[in-house]
């Protein structure tokens, strides 16, 4: 049995739900509320499972109960242990292109706009809500513009040709965040075209934040 | 021929130099100065090579000149194309543990303390030098504390038993940054023990920022 500790609106958890669904793997979710109780991810119980104190966490009971933090490490694990259907292309250069775009999202957009960072901006640096929104959109704009350019190598295809995988599992949650914060997406036709193809698929629909059991 | 576009003090480039050295691969470096000329990574010439506008970039002339951004994508590529000696363990669960710790550094410490973010804090949010240093140390402290806990699974060994690899290639540059910003490292005996074992090795010595051709 696979279990993920997750929060409905965590975009890193959203990535993992998409990947699990694309592979047709059954899983259960344990909700960890990022705000309630001062953030349940900071609780002693959760830190004992994942000292990083972030979501998601995958537990694979069928593999000695191994606990894996970090969404991209989870995606790689799933692709190694449950290889069909694949999340990554077979060719090393193509795998690298996919990973580089996914890492750009996971390293250079998302962490800057994570809840804990936005909280620091207001509590420690006295940033106003407006300054925080500007910060948020700044990193989304810079990041998505680079992703849009980088997608040129796929020439209108999905990252696995006709199938989505690792890249789309990272891109769609980032796009969800961008829409939530009302970022202007008109400059990103390649991203929007990929989103249109993914968002009609069950794997993506069933991973969407709003349909999770802990959605509010 | 392998070429990296790099900057001596970029810790992401430092990771890649360590990995190349651990594999005994020859490479040339093209310096991209992160401050001079308003940041050469923003130049049209560099953006044409890497639209992400960040360092490092690997170019593999022997593989159709493929260009790979993002240090962790480069490490994965090197381990796939030049598999001996390995950077990652063979077992999927162990690979996942290594990647999760490396990603914690690469996603949840480093990007928050990147030059472009520190610049934004001062120019857009009016943060003082002191406030920026506090910010820097805050994310290093939180991050390294989690890494220190996560290292318990290695029980005093390096990530490949007696050999360093992917994990150490990420950890040592982060430690370099932490020392540069005078973070208190006394709470991290596991990290310091790993560093002591790595820093005497040629692969790490030759990757150090101060011995790079563009060091100032």
mmCIF file of C-alpha atoms in Angstrom, chain A residues 51-52 54 63 66-70 72-73 76-77 80-81 92-93 95-97 99-101 103-104 106-108 111-112 116-117 120-121 125 127 131 134-135 138-139 142 146 149-150, chain B residues 51-52 54 63 66-70 72-73 76-77 80-81 92-93 95-97 99-101 103-104 106-108 111-112 116-117 120-121 125 127 131 134-135 138-139 142 146 149-150:
data_model
loop_
_atom_site.group_PDB
_atom_site.id
_atom_site.type_symbol
_atom_site.label_atom_id
_atom_site.label_comp_id
_atom_site.label_asym_id
_atom_site.label_seq_id
_atom_site.Cartn_x
_atom_site.Cartn_y
_atom_site.Cartn_z
ATOM 1 C CA UNK A 51 12.256 15.785 9.613
ATOM 2 C CA UNK A 52 12.098 18.154 6.637
ATOM 3 C CA UNK A 54 7.298 19.713 4.416
ATOM 4 C CA UNK A 63 9.040 -1.803 0.556
ATOM 5 C CA UNK A 66 10.303 3.396 3.280
ATOM 6 C CA UNK A 67 9.451 7.073 3.767
ATOM 7 C CA UNK A 68 10.335 9.437 0.947
ATOM 8 C CA UNK A 69 10.203 13.217 1.181
ATOM 9 C CA UNK A 70 10.409 15.705 -1.701
ATOM 10 C CA UNK A 72 10.610 14.984 -7.284
ATOM 11 C CA UNK A 73 12.360 12.223 -5.340
ATOM 12 C CA UNK A 76 11.783 9.290 -9.544
ATOM 13 C CA UNK A 77 11.077 6.488 -7.053
ATOM 14 C CA UNK A 80 11.951 3.185 -10.861
ATOM 15 C CA UNK A 81 9.720 0.866 -8.826
ATOM 16 C CA UNK A 92 19.181 10.513 -21.339
ATOM 17 C CA UNK A 93 19.264 13.845 -23.159
ATOM 18 C CA UNK A 95 15.211 12.913 -19.661
ATOM 19 C CA UNK A 96 17.563 15.751 -18.800
ATOM 20 C CA UNK A 97 15.465 18.301 -20.694
ATOM 21 C CA UNK A 99 14.099 17.199 -15.460
ATOM 22 C CA UNK A 100 15.621 20.631 -16.091
ATOM 23 C CA UNK A 101 12.205 22.158 -16.740
ATOM 24 C CA UNK A 103 13.494 21.489 -11.535
ATOM 25 C CA UNK A 104 13.111 25.037 -12.736
ATOM 26 C CA UNK A 106 10.419 22.955 -8.293
ATOM 27 C CA UNK A 107 13.553 24.936 -7.362
ATOM 28 C CA UNK A 108 13.220 28.360 -8.897
ATOM 29 C CA UNK A 111 9.974 27.411 -3.052
ATOM 30 C CA UNK A 112 10.004 31.190 -3.278
ATOM 31 C CA UNK A 116 6.414 29.537 4.937
ATOM 32 C CA UNK A 117 8.237 32.105 2.803
ATOM 33 C CA UNK A 120 8.318 35.228 6.706
ATOM 34 C CA UNK A 121 7.896 38.159 4.336
ATOM 35 C CA UNK A 125 10.132 41.855 6.844
ATOM 36 C CA UNK A 127 5.773 43.122 3.701
ATOM 37 C CA UNK A 131 4.109 43.489 -1.733
ATOM 38 C CA UNK A 134 3.981 41.355 -6.299
ATOM 39 C CA UNK A 135 6.711 39.038 -5.026
ATOM 40 C CA UNK A 138 7.423 38.244 -10.015
ATOM 41 C CA UNK A 139 8.820 34.724 -9.518
ATOM 42 C CA UNK A 142 10.168 34.982 -14.485
ATOM 43 C CA UNK A 146 11.709 30.493 -18.947
ATOM 44 C CA UNK A 149 11.010 29.109 -23.863
ATOM 45 C CA UNK A 150 12.303 25.740 -22.733
ATOM 46 C CA UNK B 51 16.488 30.562 -21.367
ATOM 47 C CA UNK B 52 16.343 29.896 -17.618
ATOM 48 C CA UNK B 54 20.737 30.610 -14.362
ATOM 49 C CA UNK B 63 25.804 14.018 -27.756
ATOM 50 C CA UNK B 66 22.763 18.842 -25.934
ATOM 51 C CA UNK B 67 22.443 21.708 -23.450
ATOM 52 C CA UNK B 68 21.282 20.851 -19.957
ATOM 53 C CA UNK B 69 20.274 23.393 -17.325
ATOM 54 C CA UNK B 70 19.733 22.760 -13.601
ATOM 55 C CA UNK B 72 20.483 18.169 -10.422
ATOM 56 C CA UNK B 73 19.371 17.390 -13.975
ATOM 57 C CA UNK B 76 21.307 12.664 -13.235
ATOM 58 C CA UNK B 77 22.465 12.972 -16.859
ATOM 59 C CA UNK B 80 23.087 7.895 -16.850
ATOM 60 C CA UNK B 81 25.604 8.596 -19.613
ATOM 61 C CA UNK B 92 15.473 2.638 -5.439
ATOM 62 C CA UNK B 93 14.684 3.340 -1.777
ATOM 63 C CA UNK B 95 18.332 6.511 -4.284
ATOM 64 C CA UNK B 96 15.167 8.198 -3.069
ATOM 65 C CA UNK B 97 16.682 8.993 0.334
ATOM 66 C CA UNK B 99 17.605 12.542 -3.805
ATOM 67 C CA UNK B 100 15.257 13.751 -1.059
ATOM 68 C CA UNK B 101 18.132 15.215 0.939
ATOM 69 C CA UNK B 103 16.418 18.226 -3.204
ATOM 70 C CA UNK B 104 15.918 19.659 0.248
ATOM 71 C CA UNK B 106 18.499 22.409 -3.892
ATOM 72 C CA UNK B 107 14.833 23.408 -3.490
ATOM 73 C CA UNK B 108 14.364 24.495 0.088
ATOM 74 C CA UNK B 111 16.943 29.117 -4.076
ATOM 75 C CA UNK B 112 15.854 31.280 -1.167
ATOM 76 C CA UNK B 116 18.667 37.302 -7.399
ATOM 77 C CA UNK B 117 16.478 36.792 -4.332
ATOM 78 C CA UNK B 120 15.003 41.557 -4.676
ATOM 79 C CA UNK B 121 14.859 41.745 -0.883
ATOM 80 C CA UNK B 125 11.348 45.240 -0.149
ATOM 81 C CA UNK B 127 15.541 44.952 3.436
ATOM 82 C CA UNK B 131 17.717 41.715 7.575
ATOM 83 C CA UNK B 134 19.032 37.078 9.092
ATOM 84 C CA UNK B 135 16.940 35.799 6.177
ATOM 85 C CA UNK B 138 17.147 31.461 8.840
ATOM 86 C CA UNK B 139 16.786 29.245 5.751
ATOM 87 C CA UNK B 142 16.082 25.379 9.088
ATOM 88 C CA UNK B 146 16.483 18.890 8.585
ATOM 89 C CA UNK B 149 18.186 14.644 10.953
ATOM 90 C CA UNK B 150 17.804 13.014 7.544
#
